[in-house]
Amino acid sequence: MPETLRLSADPDGIARAAALLRAGGLVAFPTETVYGLGGDAADDRAVARIFEAKGRPRFNPLIAHVADLAMAERLAVFDDWARAVAAAFWPGPLTLVLPLRADAGLSPLVTAELPTVAIRLPAHPVAQALLRAFGGPLAAPSANPSGKVSPTRAEHVVEGLSGRIEAVVDGGACAVGVESTILGLDGAPALLRPGGVPVEALEALLGAIATGGDAKKPNAPGQLASHYAPGAAVRLNAVAVHPGEVRLGFGPGAADLNLSPAGDLVQAAANLFHMLRQADALAGPGGTIAVAPVPEAGLGRAINDRLRRAAAPRG
Ligand code: TXA
Ligand code: MG
């Protein structure tokens, strides 16, 4: 395959990206959470190529990204609760898992042949423009090799997938910085992955939400124990630093890199994946990243979830 094109996030770049997608190509694009690796969700070959480019196991289903609620309702069955959640949180960093419609027209690879489909309506203007220009749902996992740190800048995508995908639309840094929250609504509401919408905000609408999923039988690969793994080892809740470690701080105090000197979780989420990459480069092969404690509330839940998986034993 020729070199991966870097397209600008202007009308010309969007039009070229949409044309590549219509031809079955793979195009990474910015969303407010992380960069997604997009392909035509109705095209078996394009979707198969997404799995191949990422080295992703086929049993891990993908999120279908849509331009609007009408496109979402052609893919899944929405009840009143689903409509209320969509009205409150879309567009935004929330993915809903809903019963798949028989006439959805998606490649079965998108859903890994499950009876449900994960759908997200992103808020990022470039993602929205691309979805409108393409005119149908785009399957889009995070645009990184499977198991590695997610991309929040176009250069992260190029580092991981250059030569394996047709193009990346460069929309700068992602504002939220952690992936969408995944809410199962095919039965009682279940939190399948903490993410950019704090679970507290969902509970204000839906009442208490159970945590779903099982690390050994993942229905969300974010639930595989080792994920988001940098090259270096990761030591969590590090209050003291050992000699030679790279210190990734949160809040005041000495650190090589600081997720948020002011202790702001929104800023910390936006910095998380970029700073994990920087810390990895500083630590070098065989090195260790010592991460300061991050409070387990609001976006801190998503941050700690990613950090725990980054620290988990590999393989
Ligand atoms: O913020 C995000 O969600 C980003 C951007 C690009 O939209 N996408 C993303 O995709 O994080 P990915 O593939 O890295 O994670 C998708 C998650 C996986 O954990 C997958 O197992 C879960 O969604 N998923 C997809 N379909 C599902 C289904 N039918 N039931 C349960 N989980 C599902
Ligand atoms: Mg991912």
Short mmCIF file of C-alpha atoms and ligand atoms in Angstrom, two decimals:
data_model
loop_
_atom_site.label_atom_id
_atom_site.label_comp_id
_atom_site.label_asym_id
_atom_site.label_seq_id
_atom_site.Cartn_x
_atom_site.Cartn_y
_atom_site.Cartn_z
CA MET A 1 0.00 0.00 0.00
CA PRO A 2 1.25 3.55 -0.73
CA GLU A 3 2.19 5.83 2.14
CA THR A 4 -0.61 6.96 4.48
CA LEU A 5 -1.93 10.36 3.32
CA ARG A 6 -2.20 13.15 5.84
CA LEU A 7 -5.35 15.14 4.99
CA SER A 8 -6.26 18.53 6.41
CA ALA A 9 -9.51 18.96 8.30
CA ASP A 10 -11.02 21.33 5.72
CA PRO A 11 -13.78 20.73 3.14
CA ASP A 12 -11.27 19.45 0.57
CA GLY A 13 -9.66 17.03 3.05
CA ILE A 14 -13.08 15.78 4.19
CA ALA A 15 -14.22 15.24 0.57
CA ARG A 16 -11.06 13.25 -0.20
CA ALA A 17 -11.48 11.21 2.98
CA ALA A 18 -15.12 10.42 2.12
CA ALA A 19 -14.10 9.33 -1.40
CA LEU A 20 -11.43 7.00 0.00
CA LEU A 21 -14.01 5.50 2.40
CA ARG A 22 -16.52 4.99 -0.44
CA ALA A 23 -13.80 3.09 -2.34
CA GLY A 24 -13.40 0.71 0.64
CA GLY A 25 -10.37 2.51 2.10
CA LEU A 26 -9.50 3.06 5.76
CA VAL A 27 -9.30 6.64 7.05
CA ALA A 28 -8.45 7.69 10.60
CA PHE A 29 -10.30 10.76 11.83
CA PRO A 30 -10.49 12.84 15.00
CA THR A 31 -13.33 12.52 17.48
CA GLU A 32 -13.56 14.39 20.78
CA THR A 33 -12.39 11.22 22.62
CA VAL A 34 -9.59 9.64 20.55
CA TYR A 35 -8.84 9.19 16.82
CA GLY A 36 -10.99 6.50 15.21
CA LEU A 37 -9.94 4.18 12.37
CA GLY A 38 -12.91 4.47 10.02
CA GLY A 39 -14.18 2.10 7.38
CA ASP A 40 -17.55 1.59 5.65
CA ALA A 41 -19.57 -0.36 8.25
CA ALA A 42 -21.64 -2.00 5.49
CA ASP A 43 -18.60 -3.29 3.58
CA ASP A 44 -17.26 -6.68 4.77
CA ARG A 45 -13.92 -6.13 3.10
CA ALA A 46 -13.36 -2.67 4.59
CA VAL A 47 -14.31 -3.91 8.06
CA ALA A 48 -12.06 -6.97 7.71
CA ARG A 49 -9.21 -4.62 6.81
CA ILE A 50 -9.79 -2.64 10.05
CA PHE A 51 -9.20 -5.81 12.10
CA GLU A 52 -6.14 -6.62 10.00
CA ALA A 53 -4.61 -3.11 10.24
CA LYS A 54 -4.97 -3.09 14.05
CA GLY A 55 -4.12 -6.75 14.62
CA ARG A 56 -7.41 -6.89 16.50
CA PRO A 57 -9.06 -10.20 17.42
CA ARG A 58 -12.23 -10.75 15.39
CA PHE A 59 -14.34 -11.47 18.47
CA ASN A 60 -14.03 -7.83 19.57
CA PRO A 61 -16.93 -5.94 18.00
CA LEU A 62 -16.61 -2.37 16.67
CA ILE A 63 -18.57 0.81 17.32
CA ALA A 64 -20.77 2.09 14.46
CA HIS A 65 -20.44 5.88 14.26
CA VAL A 66 -23.41 7.82 12.95
CA ALA A 67 -24.13 11.36 11.76
CA ASP A 68 -27.50 11.72 13.46
CA LEU A 69 -30.21 9.95 15.42
CA ALA A 70 -32.08 8.89 12.26
CA MET A 71 -28.99 6.98 11.09
CA ALA A 72 -28.72 5.38 14.56
CA GLU A 73 -32.37 4.28 14.51
CA ARG A 74 -31.80 2.47 11.21
CA LEU A 75 -29.21 0.27 12.98
CA ALA A 76 -30.75 -0.48 16.37
CA VAL A 77 -34.03 -0.69 18.24
CA PHE A 78 -34.45 2.36 20.49
CA ASP A 79 -36.93 2.25 23.36
CA ASP A 80 -37.97 5.31 25.39
CA TRP A 81 -35.00 4.96 27.74
CA ALA A 82 -32.53 4.77 24.87
CA ARG A 83 -34.11 7.84 23.28
CA ALA A 84 -33.91 9.74 26.57
CA VAL A 85 -30.23 8.87 27.03
CA ALA A 86 -29.47 9.78 23.41
CA ALA A 87 -31.31 13.09 23.79
CA ALA A 88 -29.32 13.90 26.94
CA PHE A 89 -25.82 12.82 25.87
CA TRP A 90 -25.58 12.80 22.06
CA PRO A 91 -23.63 14.10 20.33
CA GLY A 92 -20.91 13.24 22.82
CA PRO A 93 -18.51 10.71 24.33
CA LEU A 94 -21.13 8.01 24.98
CA THR A 95 -21.64 4.70 23.14
CA LEU A 96 -24.94 2.84 23.48
CA VAL A 97 -25.21 -0.94 23.09
CA LEU A 98 -28.69 -1.70 21.77
CA PRO A 99 -30.54 -4.56 20.04
CA LEU A 100 -29.40 -4.82 16.41
CA ARG A 101 -32.13 -4.36 13.82
CA ALA A 102 -32.48 -7.27 11.41
CA ASP A 103 -32.41 -4.83 8.48
CA ALA A 104 -29.47 -2.74 9.78
CA GLY A 105 -27.32 -3.60 6.76
CA LEU A 106 -24.08 -3.71 8.75
CA SER A 107 -21.29 -6.14 8.01
CA PRO A 108 -21.62 -8.99 10.56
CA LEU A 109 -17.94 -8.38 11.38
CA VAL A 110 -18.88 -5.04 13.00
CA THR A 111 -20.97 -6.73 15.67
CA ALA A 112 -18.91 -9.94 15.81
CA GLU A 113 -22.28 -11.58 15.12
CA LEU A 114 -23.73 -10.43 18.45
CA PRO A 115 -27.46 -9.62 18.59
CA THR A 116 -26.50 -6.10 19.73
CA VAL A 117 -24.71 -3.15 18.16
CA ALA A 118 -22.61 -0.38 19.75
CA ILE A 119 -23.48 3.07 18.36
CA ARG A 120 -21.94 6.47 18.91
CA LEU A 121 -22.79 9.95 17.62
CA PRO A 122 -19.57 11.93 18.09
CA ALA A 123 -19.55 15.66 18.83
CA HIS A 124 -16.31 16.53 17.03
CA PRO A 125 -17.10 18.78 14.03
CA VAL A 126 -14.61 16.95 11.78
CA ALA A 127 -16.09 13.55 12.65
CA GLN A 128 -19.58 14.93 12.00
CA ALA A 129 -18.56 16.49 8.67
CA LEU A 130 -16.95 13.22 7.55
CA LEU A 131 -19.98 11.13 8.56
CA ARG A 132 -22.29 13.51 6.69
CA ALA A 133 -20.06 13.52 3.59
CA PHE A 134 -19.82 9.72 3.64
CA GLY A 135 -23.54 9.40 4.23
CA GLY A 136 -23.64 6.14 6.21
CA PRO A 137 -22.33 4.51 9.37
CA LEU A 138 -18.57 4.17 9.84
CA ALA A 139 -17.09 1.35 11.89
CA ALA A 140 -14.30 2.95 13.91
CA PRO A 141 -12.21 1.47 16.69
CA SER A 142 -9.48 3.60 18.21
CA ALA A 143 -6.79 4.11 15.55
CA ASN A 144 -3.94 2.25 17.28
CA PRO A 145 -2.45 -1.24 17.00
CA SER A 146 -4.54 -3.52 19.23
CA GLY A 147 -3.45 -3.48 22.88
CA LYS A 148 -1.37 -0.31 22.57
CA VAL A 149 -1.92 3.24 23.80
CA SER A 150 -4.85 5.00 22.08
CA PRO A 151 -4.14 7.95 19.74
CA THR A 152 -5.16 11.51 20.64
CA ARG A 153 -3.20 13.26 17.84
CA ALA A 154 -2.74 12.56 14.12
CA GLU A 155 0.97 11.88 14.68
CA HIS A 156 0.08 9.07 17.14
CA VAL A 157 -1.98 7.45 14.37
CA VAL A 158 0.90 7.75 11.92
CA GLU A 159 3.34 6.26 14.47
CA GLY A 160 1.17 3.18 14.92
CA LEU A 161 -0.52 2.56 11.58
CA SER A 162 1.50 4.31 8.85
CA GLY A 163 1.46 2.29 5.62
CA ARG A 164 -1.46 0.17 6.87
CA ILE A 165 -4.26 2.68 6.21
CA GLU A 166 -5.06 5.03 3.34
CA ALA A 167 -5.22 8.34 5.23
CA VAL A 168 -5.55 10.26 8.46
CA VAL A 169 -7.50 13.51 8.75
CA ASP A 170 -5.48 15.80 11.01
CA GLY A 171 -7.82 17.57 13.43
CA GLY A 172 -5.24 18.34 16.11
CA ALA A 173 -5.43 17.07 19.70
CA CYS A 174 -8.60 15.39 21.03
CA ALA A 175 -10.29 17.44 23.76
CA VAL A 176 -11.68 14.64 25.97
CA GLY A 177 -8.72 12.28 25.59
CA VAL A 178 -10.24 9.00 26.86
CA GLU A 179 -12.63 6.80 24.89
CA SER A 180 -16.39 6.98 25.12
CA THR A 181 -18.30 5.54 28.04
CA ILE A 182 -20.07 2.35 26.90
CA LEU A 183 -23.56 1.86 28.29
CA GLY A 184 -25.39 -1.41 27.68
CA LEU A 185 -29.11 -0.71 27.19
CA ASP A 186 -30.14 -4.07 25.72
CA GLY A 187 -31.35 -5.04 29.21
CA ALA A 188 -30.97 -3.33 32.57
CA PRO A 189 -28.50 -0.43 32.12
CA ALA A 190 -24.92 -1.71 32.48
CA LEU A 191 -21.65 0.19 32.44
CA LEU A 192 -19.47 -1.77 29.98
CA ARG A 193 -16.57 0.72 29.95
CA PRO A 194 -16.00 3.91 31.95
CA GLY A 195 -15.16 6.81 29.63
CA GLY A 196 -15.71 10.42 28.66
CA VAL A 197 -19.20 10.71 30.18
CA PRO A 198 -18.85 10.21 33.96
CA VAL A 199 -21.06 7.38 35.22
CA GLU A 200 -22.38 9.83 37.84
CA ALA A 201 -23.98 11.85 35.01
CA LEU A 202 -25.67 8.72 33.60
CA GLU A 203 -26.88 7.70 37.06
CA ALA A 204 -28.49 11.12 37.53
CA LEU A 205 -30.77 10.17 34.62
CA LEU A 206 -31.09 6.38 34.99
CA GLY A 207 -30.55 5.63 38.68
CA ALA A 208 -27.88 3.21 39.89
CA ILE A 209 -26.04 1.46 37.05
CA ALA A 210 -24.46 -1.98 37.43
CA THR A 211 -20.93 -2.60 36.16
CA GLY A 212 -21.10 -5.21 33.40
CA GLY A 213 -18.47 -7.38 31.76
CA ASP A 214 -15.96 -10.03 32.65
CA ALA A 215 -12.24 -9.73 31.87
CA LYS A 216 -11.99 -13.39 30.78
CA LYS A 217 -14.97 -13.26 28.46
CA PRO A 218 -14.75 -9.71 27.19
CA ASN A 219 -17.66 -8.16 25.40
CA ALA A 220 -15.62 -4.96 25.33
CA PRO A 221 -11.87 -5.26 24.56
CA GLY A 222 -11.29 -2.32 26.82
CA GLN A 223 -12.11 -5.07 29.33
CA LEU A 224 -9.17 -7.27 28.37
CA ALA A 225 -6.83 -7.07 31.37
CA SER A 226 -3.79 -5.83 29.40
CA HIS A 227 -4.62 -2.96 27.06
CA TYR A 228 -3.33 0.58 26.49
CA ALA A 229 0.13 -0.90 27.13
CA PRO A 230 3.21 1.32 26.65
CA GLY A 231 6.63 -0.34 26.19
CA ALA A 232 7.77 0.54 29.73
CA ALA A 233 6.43 -1.05 32.90
CA VAL A 234 3.81 1.01 34.75
CA ARG A 235 3.67 1.32 38.56
CA LEU A 236 0.40 2.76 39.90
CA ASN A 237 -0.42 4.85 42.98
CA ALA A 238 3.25 5.75 43.28
CA VAL A 239 3.65 8.08 46.23
CA ALA A 240 7.47 7.89 46.29
CA VAL A 241 9.63 7.60 43.16
CA HIS A 242 12.32 4.92 42.90
CA PRO A 243 15.67 5.82 41.31
CA GLY A 244 15.55 5.73 37.51
CA GLU A 245 11.75 5.78 37.26
CA VAL A 246 9.91 8.35 35.17
CA ARG A 247 7.40 10.15 37.37
CA LEU A 248 3.97 10.88 35.84
CA GLY A 249 2.34 13.26 38.31
CA PHE A 250 -1.16 14.43 39.13
CA GLY A 251 -1.62 17.52 41.30
CA PRO A 252 1.18 19.55 42.89
CA GLY A 253 4.60 18.02 43.40
CA ALA A 254 7.76 17.19 41.49
CA ALA A 255 7.23 15.13 38.32
CA ASP A 256 8.87 14.53 34.95
CA LEU A 257 5.45 15.00 33.34
CA ASN A 258 2.24 16.10 35.05
CA LEU A 259 -1.27 15.07 33.94
CA SER A 260 -2.63 18.17 35.69
CA PRO A 261 -0.57 20.21 38.17
CA ALA A 262 -3.86 21.73 39.41
CA GLY A 263 -5.38 18.27 39.98
CA ASP A 264 -8.07 18.80 37.30
CA LEU A 265 -9.45 15.45 36.04
CA VAL A 266 -10.71 16.89 32.74
CA GLN A 267 -7.22 18.20 31.94
CA ALA A 268 -5.67 14.92 33.12
CA ALA A 269 -7.89 12.87 30.79
CA ALA A 270 -6.99 15.11 27.83
CA ASN A 271 -3.26 14.64 28.59
CA LEU A 272 -3.33 10.94 29.55
CA PHE A 273 -2.45 9.07 26.35
CA HIS A 274 -0.03 11.70 25.00
CA MET A 275 1.87 11.81 28.31
CA LEU A 276 1.92 8.00 28.57
CA ARG A 277 3.66 8.02 25.17
CA GLN A 278 6.08 10.76 26.26
CA ALA A 279 6.80 8.96 29.55
CA ASP A 280 7.38 5.73 27.62
CA ALA A 281 9.96 7.47 25.41
CA LEU A 282 11.69 8.93 28.50
CA ALA A 283 11.69 5.60 30.34
CA GLY A 284 13.19 3.69 27.41
CA PRO A 285 13.33 -0.09 27.04
CA GLY A 286 13.13 -1.85 30.41
CA GLY A 287 12.21 1.39 32.19
CA THR A 288 9.35 2.09 34.57
CA ILE A 289 6.72 4.83 34.67
CA ALA A 290 5.60 5.67 38.24
CA VAL A 291 2.12 7.19 38.17
CA ALA A 292 0.79 9.33 41.01
CA PRO A 293 -2.60 8.41 42.54
CA VAL A 294 -5.65 9.74 40.67
CA PRO A 295 -8.99 10.03 42.52
CA GLU A 296 -11.64 7.43 41.59
CA ALA A 297 -14.51 9.78 40.72
CA GLY A 298 -15.86 11.45 37.59
CA LEU A 299 -13.36 11.17 34.73
CA GLY A 300 -10.91 9.69 37.27
CA ARG A 301 -12.71 6.35 36.84
CA ALA A 302 -11.91 6.26 33.12
CA ILE A 303 -8.33 7.44 33.76
CA ASN A 304 -7.73 4.77 36.43
CA ASP A 305 -9.34 2.08 34.25
CA ARG A 306 -6.88 2.88 31.42
CA LEU A 307 -3.94 3.10 33.84
CA ARG A 308 -4.77 -0.28 35.46
CA ARG A 309 -4.84 -1.92 32.03
CA ALA A 310 -1.61 -0.15 31.03
CA ALA A 311 -0.02 -1.62 34.19
CA ALA A 312 -1.48 -5.14 33.87
CA PRO A 313 0.78 -8.11 33.07
CA ARG A 314 1.18 -8.30 29.29
CA GLY A 315 0.27 -11.06 26.88
O1 TXA B 1 -14.36 6.90 22.04
C1 TXA B 1 -14.51 5.83 21.45
O2 TXA B 1 -15.39 5.01 21.74
C2 TXA B 1 -13.53 5.54 20.29
C3 TXA B 1 -13.81 6.55 19.19
C4 TXA B 1 -12.99 6.30 17.96
O3 TXA B 1 -15.18 6.58 18.90
N1 TXA B 1 -13.69 4.20 19.81
C5 TXA B 1 -13.30 3.13 20.53
O4 TXA B 1 -13.41 1.94 19.87
O5 TXA B 1 -12.86 3.21 21.66
P1 TXA B 1 -12.72 0.58 20.37
O6 TXA B 1 -12.93 -0.41 19.29
O7 TXA B 1 -11.34 0.86 20.79
O8 TXA B 1 -13.61 0.15 21.56
C6 TXA B 1 -14.95 -0.27 21.28
C7 TXA B 1 -15.51 -1.00 22.43
C8 TXA B 1 -14.85 -2.31 22.62
O9 TXA B 1 -14.55 -2.44 24.01
C9 TXA B 1 -15.92 -3.30 22.15
O10 TXA B 1 -15.80 -4.55 22.75
C10 TXA B 1 -17.17 -2.58 22.56
O11 TXA B 1 -16.90 -1.25 22.21
N2 TXA B 1 -18.33 -3.07 21.82
C11 TXA B 1 -18.59 -2.95 20.51
N3 TXA B 1 -19.74 -3.56 20.19
C12 TXA B 1 -20.24 -4.07 21.33
C13 TXA B 1 -21.41 -4.82 21.66
N4 TXA B 1 -22.32 -5.16 20.74
N5 TXA B 1 -21.58 -5.18 22.95
C14 TXA B 1 -20.67 -4.84 23.90
N6 TXA B 1 -19.54 -4.12 23.65
C15 TXA B 1 -19.34 -3.75 22.38
MG MG B 2 -9.35 0.89 21.60
#
